[in-house]
PDB file of C-alpha atoms in Angstrom:
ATOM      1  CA  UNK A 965      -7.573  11.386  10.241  1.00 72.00           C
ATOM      2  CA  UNK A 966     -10.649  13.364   9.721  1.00 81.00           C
ATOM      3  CA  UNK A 967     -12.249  11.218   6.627  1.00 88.00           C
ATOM      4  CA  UNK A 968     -15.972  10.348   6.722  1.00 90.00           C
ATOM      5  CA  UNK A 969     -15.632   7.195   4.898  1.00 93.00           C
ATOM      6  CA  UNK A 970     -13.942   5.336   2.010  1.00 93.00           C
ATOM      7  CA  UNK A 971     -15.031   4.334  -1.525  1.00 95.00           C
ATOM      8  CA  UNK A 972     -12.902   1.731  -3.192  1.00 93.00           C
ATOM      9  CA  UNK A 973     -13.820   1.450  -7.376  1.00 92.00           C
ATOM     10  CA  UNK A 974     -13.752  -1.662  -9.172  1.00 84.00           C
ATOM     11  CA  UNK A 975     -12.547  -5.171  -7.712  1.00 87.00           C
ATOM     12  CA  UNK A 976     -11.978  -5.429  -4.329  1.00 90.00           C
ATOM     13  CA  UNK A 977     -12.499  -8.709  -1.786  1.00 93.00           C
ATOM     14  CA  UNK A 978     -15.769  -8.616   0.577  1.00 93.00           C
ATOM     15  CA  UNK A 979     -13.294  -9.408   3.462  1.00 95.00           C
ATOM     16  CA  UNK A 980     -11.190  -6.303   3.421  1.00 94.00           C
ATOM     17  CA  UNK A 981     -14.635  -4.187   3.496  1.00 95.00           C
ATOM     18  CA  UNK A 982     -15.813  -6.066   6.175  1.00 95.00           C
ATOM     19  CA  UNK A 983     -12.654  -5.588   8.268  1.00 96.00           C
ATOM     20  CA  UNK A 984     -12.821  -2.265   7.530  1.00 95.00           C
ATOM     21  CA  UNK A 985     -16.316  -2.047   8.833  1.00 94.00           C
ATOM     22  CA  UNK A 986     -15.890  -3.605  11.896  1.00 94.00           C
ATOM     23  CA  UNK A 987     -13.081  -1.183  12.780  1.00 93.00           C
ATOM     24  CA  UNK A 988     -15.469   1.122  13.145  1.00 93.00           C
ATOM     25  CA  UNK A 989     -17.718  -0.928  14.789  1.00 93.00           C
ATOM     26  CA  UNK A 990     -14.979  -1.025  17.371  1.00 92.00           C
ATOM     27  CA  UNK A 991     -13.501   2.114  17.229  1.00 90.00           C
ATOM     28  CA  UNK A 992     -16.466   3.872  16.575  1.00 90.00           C
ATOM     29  CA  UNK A 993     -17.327   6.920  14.332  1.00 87.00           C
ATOM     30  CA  UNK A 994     -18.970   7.951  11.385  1.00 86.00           C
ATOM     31  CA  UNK A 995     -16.995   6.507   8.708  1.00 90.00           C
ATOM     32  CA  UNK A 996     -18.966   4.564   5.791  1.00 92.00           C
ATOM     33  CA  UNK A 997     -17.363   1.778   3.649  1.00 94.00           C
ATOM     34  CA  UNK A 998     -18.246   0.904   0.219  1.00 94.00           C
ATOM     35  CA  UNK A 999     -17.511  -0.285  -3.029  1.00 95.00           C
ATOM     36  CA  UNK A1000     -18.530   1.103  -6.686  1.00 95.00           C
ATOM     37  CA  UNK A1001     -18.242  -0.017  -9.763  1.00 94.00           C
ATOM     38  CA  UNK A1002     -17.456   2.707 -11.774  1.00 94.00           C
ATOM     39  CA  UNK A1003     -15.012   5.785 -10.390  1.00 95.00           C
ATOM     40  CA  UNK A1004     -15.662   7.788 -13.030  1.00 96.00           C
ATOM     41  CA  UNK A1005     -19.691   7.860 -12.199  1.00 97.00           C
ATOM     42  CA  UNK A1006     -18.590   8.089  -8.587  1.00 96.00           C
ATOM     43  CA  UNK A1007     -16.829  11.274  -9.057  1.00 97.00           C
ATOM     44  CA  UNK A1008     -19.284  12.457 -11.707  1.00 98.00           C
ATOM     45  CA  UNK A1009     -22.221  12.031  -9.411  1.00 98.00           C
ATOM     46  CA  UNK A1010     -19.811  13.614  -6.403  1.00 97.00           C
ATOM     47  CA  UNK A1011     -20.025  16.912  -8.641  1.00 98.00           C
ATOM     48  CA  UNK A1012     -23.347  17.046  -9.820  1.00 97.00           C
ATOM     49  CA  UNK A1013     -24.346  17.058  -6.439  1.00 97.00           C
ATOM     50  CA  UNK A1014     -21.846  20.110  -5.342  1.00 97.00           C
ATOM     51  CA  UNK A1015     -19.053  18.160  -4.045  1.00 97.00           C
ATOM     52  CA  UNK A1016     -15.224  19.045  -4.731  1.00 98.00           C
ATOM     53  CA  UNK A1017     -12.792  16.593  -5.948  1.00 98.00           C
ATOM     54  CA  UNK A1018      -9.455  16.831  -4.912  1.00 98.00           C
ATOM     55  CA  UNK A1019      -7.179  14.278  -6.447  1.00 97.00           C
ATOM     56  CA  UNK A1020      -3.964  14.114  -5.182  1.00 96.00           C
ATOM     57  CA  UNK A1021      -0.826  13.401  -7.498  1.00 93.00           C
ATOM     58  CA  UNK A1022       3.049  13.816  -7.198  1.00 90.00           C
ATOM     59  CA  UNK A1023       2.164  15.957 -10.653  1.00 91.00           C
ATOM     60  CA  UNK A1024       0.165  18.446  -9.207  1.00 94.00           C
ATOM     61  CA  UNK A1025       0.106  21.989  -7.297  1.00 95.00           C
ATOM     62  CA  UNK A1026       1.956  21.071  -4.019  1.00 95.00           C
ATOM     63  CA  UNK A1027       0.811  21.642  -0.687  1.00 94.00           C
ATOM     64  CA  UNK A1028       3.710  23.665   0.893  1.00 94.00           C
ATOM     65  CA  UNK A1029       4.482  27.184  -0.701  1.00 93.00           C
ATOM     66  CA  UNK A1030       0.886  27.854  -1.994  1.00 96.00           C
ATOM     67  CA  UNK A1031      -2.554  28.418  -1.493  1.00 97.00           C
ATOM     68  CA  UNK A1032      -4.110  25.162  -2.359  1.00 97.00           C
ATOM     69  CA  UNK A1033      -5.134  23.929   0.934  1.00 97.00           C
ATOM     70  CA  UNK A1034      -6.951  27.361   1.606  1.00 97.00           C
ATOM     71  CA  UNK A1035      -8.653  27.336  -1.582  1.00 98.00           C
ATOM     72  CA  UNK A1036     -10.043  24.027  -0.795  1.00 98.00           C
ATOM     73  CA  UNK A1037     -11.270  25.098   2.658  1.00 96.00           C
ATOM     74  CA  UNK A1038     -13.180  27.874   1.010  1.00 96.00           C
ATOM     75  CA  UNK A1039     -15.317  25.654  -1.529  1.00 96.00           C
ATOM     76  CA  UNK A1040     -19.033  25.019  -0.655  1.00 93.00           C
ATOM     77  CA  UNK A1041     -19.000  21.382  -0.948  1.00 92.00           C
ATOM     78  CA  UNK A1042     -18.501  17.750   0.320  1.00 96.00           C
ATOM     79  CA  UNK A1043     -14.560  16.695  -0.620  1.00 97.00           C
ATOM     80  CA  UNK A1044     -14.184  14.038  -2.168  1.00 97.00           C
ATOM     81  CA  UNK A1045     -10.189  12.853  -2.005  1.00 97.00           C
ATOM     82  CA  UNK A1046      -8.834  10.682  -4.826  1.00 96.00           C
ATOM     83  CA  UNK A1047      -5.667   9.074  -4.456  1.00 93.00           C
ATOM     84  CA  UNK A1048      -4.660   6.626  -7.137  1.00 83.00           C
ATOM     85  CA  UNK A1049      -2.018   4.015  -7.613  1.00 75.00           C
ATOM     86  CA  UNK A1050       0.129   4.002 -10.385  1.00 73.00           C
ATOM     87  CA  UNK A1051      -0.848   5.313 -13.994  1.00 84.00           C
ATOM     88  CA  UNK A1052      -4.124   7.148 -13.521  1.00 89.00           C
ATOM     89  CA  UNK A1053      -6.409   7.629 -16.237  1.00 90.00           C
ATOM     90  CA  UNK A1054      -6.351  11.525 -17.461  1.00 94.00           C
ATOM     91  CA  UNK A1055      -9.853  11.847 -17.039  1.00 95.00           C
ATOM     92  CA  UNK A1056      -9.034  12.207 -13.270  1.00 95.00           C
ATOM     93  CA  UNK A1057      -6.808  15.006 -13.727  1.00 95.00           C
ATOM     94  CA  UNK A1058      -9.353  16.238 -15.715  1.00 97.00           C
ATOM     95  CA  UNK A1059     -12.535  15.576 -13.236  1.00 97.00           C
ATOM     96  CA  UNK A1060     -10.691  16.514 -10.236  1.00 97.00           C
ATOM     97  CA  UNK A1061     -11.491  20.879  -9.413  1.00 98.00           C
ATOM     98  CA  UNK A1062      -7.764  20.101  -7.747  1.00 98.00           C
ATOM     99  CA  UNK A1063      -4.430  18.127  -8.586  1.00 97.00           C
ATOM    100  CA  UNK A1064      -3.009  18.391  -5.164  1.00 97.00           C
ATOM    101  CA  UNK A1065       1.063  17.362  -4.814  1.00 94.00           C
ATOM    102  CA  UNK A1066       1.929  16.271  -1.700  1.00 92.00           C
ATOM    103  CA  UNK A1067       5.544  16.892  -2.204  1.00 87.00           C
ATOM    104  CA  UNK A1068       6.631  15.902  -6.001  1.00 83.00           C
ATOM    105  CA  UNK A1069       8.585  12.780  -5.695  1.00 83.00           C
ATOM    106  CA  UNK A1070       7.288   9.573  -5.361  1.00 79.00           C
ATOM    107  CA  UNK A1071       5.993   8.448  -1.850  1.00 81.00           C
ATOM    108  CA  UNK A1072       3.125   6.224  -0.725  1.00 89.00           C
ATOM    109  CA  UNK A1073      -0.645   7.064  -1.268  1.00 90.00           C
ATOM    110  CA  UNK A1074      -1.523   6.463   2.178  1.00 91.00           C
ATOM    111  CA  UNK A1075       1.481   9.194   3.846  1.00 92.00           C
ATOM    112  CA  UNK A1076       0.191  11.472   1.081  1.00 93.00           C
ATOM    113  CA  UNK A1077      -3.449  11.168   2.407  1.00 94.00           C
ATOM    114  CA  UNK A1078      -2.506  11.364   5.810  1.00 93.00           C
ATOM    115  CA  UNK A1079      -0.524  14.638   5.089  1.00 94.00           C
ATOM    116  CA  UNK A1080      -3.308  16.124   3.231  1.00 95.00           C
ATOM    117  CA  UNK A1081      -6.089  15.022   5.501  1.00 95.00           C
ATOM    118  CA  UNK A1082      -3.614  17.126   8.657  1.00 94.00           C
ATOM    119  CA  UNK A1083      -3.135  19.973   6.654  1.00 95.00           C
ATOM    120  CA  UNK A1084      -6.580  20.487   5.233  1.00 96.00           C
ATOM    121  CA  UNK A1085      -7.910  20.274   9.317  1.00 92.00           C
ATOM    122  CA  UNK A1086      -5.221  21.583  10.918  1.00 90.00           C
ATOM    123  CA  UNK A1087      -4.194  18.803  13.549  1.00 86.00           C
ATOM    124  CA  UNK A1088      -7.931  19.226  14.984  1.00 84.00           C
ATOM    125  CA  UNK A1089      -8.640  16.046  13.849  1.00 85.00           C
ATOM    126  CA  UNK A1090      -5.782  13.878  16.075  1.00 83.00           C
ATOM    127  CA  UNK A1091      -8.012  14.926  18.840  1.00 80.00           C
ATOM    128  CA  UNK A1092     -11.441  13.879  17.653  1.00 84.00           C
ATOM    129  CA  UNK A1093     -13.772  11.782  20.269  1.00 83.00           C
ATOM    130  CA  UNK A1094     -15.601   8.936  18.218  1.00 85.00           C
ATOM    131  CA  UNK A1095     -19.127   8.391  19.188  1.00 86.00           C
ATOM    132  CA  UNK A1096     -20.203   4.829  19.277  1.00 87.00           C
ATOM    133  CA  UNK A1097     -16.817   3.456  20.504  1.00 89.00           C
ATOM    134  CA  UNK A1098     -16.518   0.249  22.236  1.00 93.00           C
ATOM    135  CA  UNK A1099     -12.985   0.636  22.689  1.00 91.00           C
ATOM    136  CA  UNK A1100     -10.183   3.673  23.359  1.00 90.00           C
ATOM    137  CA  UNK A1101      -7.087   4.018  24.356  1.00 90.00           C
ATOM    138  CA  UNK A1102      -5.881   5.978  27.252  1.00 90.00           C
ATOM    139  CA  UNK A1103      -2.980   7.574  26.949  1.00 91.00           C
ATOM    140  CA  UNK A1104       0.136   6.840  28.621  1.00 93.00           C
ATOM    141  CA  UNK A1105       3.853   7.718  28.297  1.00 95.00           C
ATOM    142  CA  UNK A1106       4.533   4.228  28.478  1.00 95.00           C
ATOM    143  CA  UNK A1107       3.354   0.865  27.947  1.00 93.00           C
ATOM    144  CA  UNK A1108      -0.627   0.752  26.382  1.00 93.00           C
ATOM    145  CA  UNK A1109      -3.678   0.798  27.966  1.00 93.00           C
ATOM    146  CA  UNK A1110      -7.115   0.093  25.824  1.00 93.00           C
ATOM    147  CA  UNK A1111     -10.503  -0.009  27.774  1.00 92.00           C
ATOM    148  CA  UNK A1112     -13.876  -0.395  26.893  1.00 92.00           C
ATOM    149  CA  UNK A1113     -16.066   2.271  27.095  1.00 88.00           C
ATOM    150  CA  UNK A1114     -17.538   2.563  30.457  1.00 76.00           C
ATOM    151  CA  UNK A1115     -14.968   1.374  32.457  1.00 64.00           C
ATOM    152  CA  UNK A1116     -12.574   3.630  34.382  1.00 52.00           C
ATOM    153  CA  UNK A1117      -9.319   4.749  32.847  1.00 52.00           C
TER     154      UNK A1117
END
């Protein structure tokens, strides 16, 4: 949904990363995987170089009925998105140049990036052509059709 990668921090297992990666491989794109050790560095780093945090929380300034989404448009840098699971560490809150509520009552992490990833592009990116596919789907109003790139549709 418009995302040029995903850093997970702290423990996660080789296999997911590497399913993850050859998604992509597939699919095709520009979309990095990794994994850090330390989030807080991560973001820390993220700023010293320019980039914006935006860390989105249940707690903070929500999406519909202000300017948030605008204001984040408007920054200079790289975003960098932070969703969390349950109990975040303040320094987050604190690190992030945006708490961003998608809504605020409880609702999955993934819908809430998903929401935030449409509003922030505007839709544009449901229509995005990945270079280095292998595979796409053509689109039908019923049944499925995925072909490899290079045959006909």
């Amino acid at each position: 949904f418009g995302a040029d990668g995903i850093v997970f921090a702290g423990e996660v297992e080789e296999s997911i990363l590497e399913k993850l990666r050859d998604v992509v491989d597939r699919w095709g794109g520009p979309f990095f995987v990794e994994r850090v050790d330390s989030w807080r560095k991560f973001i820390r780093e993220w700023k010293e170089r320019g980039g914006v945090v935006v860390h989105l929380t249940m707690y903070g300034i929500n999406v519909e009925g202000s300017d948030v989404v605008e204001r984040i448009r408007s920054t200079d840098g790289d975003i960098l998105v932070v969703v969390g699971a349950e109990k975040v560490p303040r320094d987050v809150y604190e690190l992030a140049d945006f708490n961003v509520a998608i809504g605020n009552q409880p609702h999955s992490e993934v819908s809430a990036l998903a929401v935030f990833l449409d509003r922030l592009f505007g839709g544009r990116e449901l229509l995005r052509e990945f270079s280095g596919a292998k595979i796409k789907v053509i689109p039908r109003p019923r049944g499925k059709r995925v072909v490899r790139v290079g045959e006909a549709g």
